[in-house]
Short mmCIF file of C-alpha atoms and ligand atoms in Angstrom, two decimals:
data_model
loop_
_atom_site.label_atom_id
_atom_site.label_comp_id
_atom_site.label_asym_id
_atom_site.label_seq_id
_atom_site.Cartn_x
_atom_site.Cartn_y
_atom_site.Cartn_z
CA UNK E 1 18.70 94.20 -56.10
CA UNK E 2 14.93 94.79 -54.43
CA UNK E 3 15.10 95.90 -51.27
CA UNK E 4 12.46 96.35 -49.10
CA UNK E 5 11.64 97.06 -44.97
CA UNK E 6 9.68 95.51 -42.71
CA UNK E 7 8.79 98.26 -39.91
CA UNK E 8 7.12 98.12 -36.69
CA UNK E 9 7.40 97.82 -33.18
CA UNK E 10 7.70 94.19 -32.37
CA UNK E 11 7.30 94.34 -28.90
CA UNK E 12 7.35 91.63 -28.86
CA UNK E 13 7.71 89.81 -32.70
CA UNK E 14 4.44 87.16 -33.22
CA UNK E 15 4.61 84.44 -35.35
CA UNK E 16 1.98 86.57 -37.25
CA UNK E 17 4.85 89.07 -37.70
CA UNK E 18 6.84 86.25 -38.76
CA UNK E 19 4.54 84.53 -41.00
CA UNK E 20 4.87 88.23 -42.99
CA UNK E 21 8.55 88.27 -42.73
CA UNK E 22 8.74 85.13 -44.27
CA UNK E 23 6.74 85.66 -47.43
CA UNK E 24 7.97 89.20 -48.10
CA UNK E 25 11.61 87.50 -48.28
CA UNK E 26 10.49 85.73 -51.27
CA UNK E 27 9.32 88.64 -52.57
CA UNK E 28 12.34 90.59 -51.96
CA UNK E 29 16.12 90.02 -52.77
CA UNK E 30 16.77 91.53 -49.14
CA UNK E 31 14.73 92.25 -46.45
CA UNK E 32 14.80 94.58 -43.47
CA UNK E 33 13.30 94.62 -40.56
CA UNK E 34 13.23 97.79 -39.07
CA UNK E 35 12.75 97.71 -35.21
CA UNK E 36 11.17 101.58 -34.12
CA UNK E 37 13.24 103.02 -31.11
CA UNK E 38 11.07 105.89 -29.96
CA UNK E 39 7.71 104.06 -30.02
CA UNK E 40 4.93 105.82 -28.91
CA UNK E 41 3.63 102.66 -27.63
CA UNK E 42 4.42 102.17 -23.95
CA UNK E 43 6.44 99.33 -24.82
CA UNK E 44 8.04 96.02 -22.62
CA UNK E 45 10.77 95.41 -23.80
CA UNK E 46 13.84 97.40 -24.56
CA UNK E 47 15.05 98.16 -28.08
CA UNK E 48 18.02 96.14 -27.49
CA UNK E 49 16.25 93.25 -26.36
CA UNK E 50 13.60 93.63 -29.43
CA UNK E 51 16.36 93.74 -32.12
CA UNK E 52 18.30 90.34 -30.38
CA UNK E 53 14.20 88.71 -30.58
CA UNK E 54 13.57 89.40 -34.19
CA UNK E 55 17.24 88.48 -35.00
CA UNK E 56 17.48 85.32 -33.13
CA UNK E 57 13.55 84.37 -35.11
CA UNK E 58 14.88 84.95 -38.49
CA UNK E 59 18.61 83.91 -38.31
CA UNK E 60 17.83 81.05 -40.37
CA UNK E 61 16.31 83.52 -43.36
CA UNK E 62 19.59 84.38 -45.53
CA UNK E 63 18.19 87.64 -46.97
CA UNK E 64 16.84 89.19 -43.95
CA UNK E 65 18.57 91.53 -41.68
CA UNK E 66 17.34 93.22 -38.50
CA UNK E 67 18.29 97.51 -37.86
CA UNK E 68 16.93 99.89 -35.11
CA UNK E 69 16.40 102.71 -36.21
CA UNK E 70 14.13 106.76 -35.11
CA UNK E 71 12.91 108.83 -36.96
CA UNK E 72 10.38 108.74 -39.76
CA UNK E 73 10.43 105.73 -41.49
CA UNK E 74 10.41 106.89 -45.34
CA UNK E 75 13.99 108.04 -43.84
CA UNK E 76 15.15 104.63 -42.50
CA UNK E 77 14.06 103.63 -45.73
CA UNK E 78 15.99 105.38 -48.09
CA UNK E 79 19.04 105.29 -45.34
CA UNK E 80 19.43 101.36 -46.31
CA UNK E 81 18.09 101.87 -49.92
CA UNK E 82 14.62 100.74 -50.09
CA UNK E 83 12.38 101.49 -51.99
CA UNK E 84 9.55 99.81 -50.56
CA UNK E 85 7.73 99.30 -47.21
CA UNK E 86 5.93 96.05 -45.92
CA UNK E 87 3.29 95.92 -43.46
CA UNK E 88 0.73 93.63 -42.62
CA UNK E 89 -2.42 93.67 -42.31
CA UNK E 90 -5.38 92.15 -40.11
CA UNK E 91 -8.54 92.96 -39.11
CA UNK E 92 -10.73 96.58 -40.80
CA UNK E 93 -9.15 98.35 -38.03
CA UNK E 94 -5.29 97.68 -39.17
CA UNK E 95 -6.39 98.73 -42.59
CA UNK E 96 -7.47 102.03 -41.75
CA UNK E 97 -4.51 103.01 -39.75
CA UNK E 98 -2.51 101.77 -42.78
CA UNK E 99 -3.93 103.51 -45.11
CA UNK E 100 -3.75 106.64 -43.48
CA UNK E 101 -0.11 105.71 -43.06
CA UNK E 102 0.43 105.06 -46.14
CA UNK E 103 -1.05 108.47 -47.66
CA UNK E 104 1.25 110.79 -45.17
CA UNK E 105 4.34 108.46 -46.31
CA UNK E 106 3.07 108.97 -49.88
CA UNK E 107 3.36 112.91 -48.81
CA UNK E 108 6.69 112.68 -47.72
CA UNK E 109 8.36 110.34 -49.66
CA UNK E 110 6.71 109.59 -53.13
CA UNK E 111 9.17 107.43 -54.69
CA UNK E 112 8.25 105.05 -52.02
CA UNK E 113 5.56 102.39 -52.21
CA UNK E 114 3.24 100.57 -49.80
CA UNK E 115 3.11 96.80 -49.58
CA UNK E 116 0.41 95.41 -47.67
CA UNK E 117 0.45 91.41 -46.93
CA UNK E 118 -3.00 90.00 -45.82
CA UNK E 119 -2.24 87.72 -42.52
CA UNK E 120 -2.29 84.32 -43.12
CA UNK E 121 -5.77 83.13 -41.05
CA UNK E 122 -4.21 81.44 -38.33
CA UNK E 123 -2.65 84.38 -36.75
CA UNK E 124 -5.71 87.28 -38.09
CA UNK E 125 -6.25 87.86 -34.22
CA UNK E 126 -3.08 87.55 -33.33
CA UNK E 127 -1.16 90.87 -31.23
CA UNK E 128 1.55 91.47 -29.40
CA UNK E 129 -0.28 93.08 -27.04
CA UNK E 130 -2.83 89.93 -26.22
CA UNK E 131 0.35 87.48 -26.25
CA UNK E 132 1.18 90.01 -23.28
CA UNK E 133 -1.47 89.96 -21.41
CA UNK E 134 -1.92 86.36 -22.05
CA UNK E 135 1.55 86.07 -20.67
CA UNK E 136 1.21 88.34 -17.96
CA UNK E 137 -1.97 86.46 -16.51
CA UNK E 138 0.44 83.37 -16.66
CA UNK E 139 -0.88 81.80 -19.89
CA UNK E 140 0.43 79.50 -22.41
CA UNK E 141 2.17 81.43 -25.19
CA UNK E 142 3.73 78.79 -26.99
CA UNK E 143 2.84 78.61 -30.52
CA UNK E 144 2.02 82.21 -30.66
CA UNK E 145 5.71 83.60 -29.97
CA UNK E 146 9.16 81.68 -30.80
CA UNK E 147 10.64 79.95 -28.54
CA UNK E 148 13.11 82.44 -26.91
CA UNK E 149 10.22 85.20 -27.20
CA UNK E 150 7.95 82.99 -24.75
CA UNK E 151 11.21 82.84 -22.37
CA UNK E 152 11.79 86.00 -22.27
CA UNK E 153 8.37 87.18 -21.58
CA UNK E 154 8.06 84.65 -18.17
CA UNK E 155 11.85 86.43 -17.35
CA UNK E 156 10.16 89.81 -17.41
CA UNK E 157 6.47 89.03 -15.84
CA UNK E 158 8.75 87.20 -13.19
CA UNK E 159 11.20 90.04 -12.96
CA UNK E 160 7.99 92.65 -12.31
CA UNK E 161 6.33 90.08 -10.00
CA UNK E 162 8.97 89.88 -7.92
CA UNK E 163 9.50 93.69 -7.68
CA UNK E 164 6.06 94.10 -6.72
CA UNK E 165 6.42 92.19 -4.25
CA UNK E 166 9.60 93.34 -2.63
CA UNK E 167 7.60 97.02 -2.72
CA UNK E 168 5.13 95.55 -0.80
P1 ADP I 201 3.23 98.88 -35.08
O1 ADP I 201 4.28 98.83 -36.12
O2 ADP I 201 1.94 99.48 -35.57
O3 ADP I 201 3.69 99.40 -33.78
P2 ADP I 201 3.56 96.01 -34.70
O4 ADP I 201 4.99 96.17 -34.40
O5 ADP I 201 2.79 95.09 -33.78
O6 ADP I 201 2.77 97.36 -34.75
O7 ADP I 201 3.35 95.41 -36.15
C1 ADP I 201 4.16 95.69 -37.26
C2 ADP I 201 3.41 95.32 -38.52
O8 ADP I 201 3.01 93.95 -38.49
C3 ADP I 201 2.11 96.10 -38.75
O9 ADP I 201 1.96 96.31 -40.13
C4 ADP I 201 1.04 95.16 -38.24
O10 ADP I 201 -0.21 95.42 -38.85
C5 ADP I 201 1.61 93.83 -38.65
N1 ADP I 201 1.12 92.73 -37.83
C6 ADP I 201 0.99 92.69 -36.49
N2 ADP I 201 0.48 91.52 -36.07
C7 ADP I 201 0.24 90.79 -37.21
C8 ADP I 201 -0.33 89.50 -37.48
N3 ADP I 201 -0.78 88.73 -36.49
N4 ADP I 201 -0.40 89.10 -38.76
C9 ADP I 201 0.03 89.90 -39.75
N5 ADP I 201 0.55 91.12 -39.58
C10 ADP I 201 0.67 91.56 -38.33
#
């Protein structure tokens, strides 16, 4: 049995993240996608509400599971027995942060190996952090998020509209 995670952020998941969770579960006999607690990033959207995102996007996928999880990732890894990491990859810029990545995790955990899956072309400039502003400016989202992500990002610009206002 192959296992392997899928780590990031996913604040909130793309399709682009999607489109990689998808074709690393053929890859894999089980697939995990790790969803990073203590992100540096300043982040949206609870861990709580990540996780239920990413599991409600690839419920229908038999062989994929979603886990928070801290700590350093090599750790998670071996935690649920993997053996090897998935991450995608964009633009130059992702790859350099990757690989950089992917040399310290080679430092700390050897017996662990890198996969890196190219984006599929449609979604090569596609961040969570332009579907937010996109969505914060009041933008359409759909076909860049699922369904219930593009809900719940109107919920929460609403929510911090509102509270603006009532500060006022
Ligand atoms: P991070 O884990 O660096 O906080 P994310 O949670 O946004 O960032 O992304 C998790 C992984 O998915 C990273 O490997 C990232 O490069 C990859 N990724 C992000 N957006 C896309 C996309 N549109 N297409 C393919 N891979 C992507």
């Amino acid at each position: 049995m192959v296992v392997a995670v899928y780590p990031g952020t996913f604040d909130p998941v793309t399709n682009g993240h999607l489109d990689i969770v998808v074709r690393a579960a053929r890859l894999f006999d089980r697939l995990i996608v790790g969803i990073y607690e203590e992100s540096p990033k300043n982040v949206l959207f609870s861990t709580g509400e990540r996780v239920e995102m990413m599991s409600e996007a690839v419920s229908y996928l038999p062989n994929v599971s979603v886990q928070p999880y801290s700590g350093l990732t090599v750790e998670f890894a071996k935690r649920v027995g993997a053996r090897t990491l998935v991450r995608g990859l964009r633009a130059i810029s992702d790859f350099e942060l990757e690989i950089q990545m992917a040399h310290m995790n080679r430092e700390l955990a050897p017996e662990i190996e890198f996969v890196l899956l190219m984006t599929s072309v449609n979604y090569a400039f596609l961040s969570s952090s332009i579907v937010k502003e996109v969505a914060c400016l009041g933008g359409d989202i759909s076909g860049l998020v699922p369904e219930g992500v593009a809900v719940s990002l109107r919920r929460k610009y609403n929510a911090v509209a509102e509270h603006a206002r009532t500060r006022r």
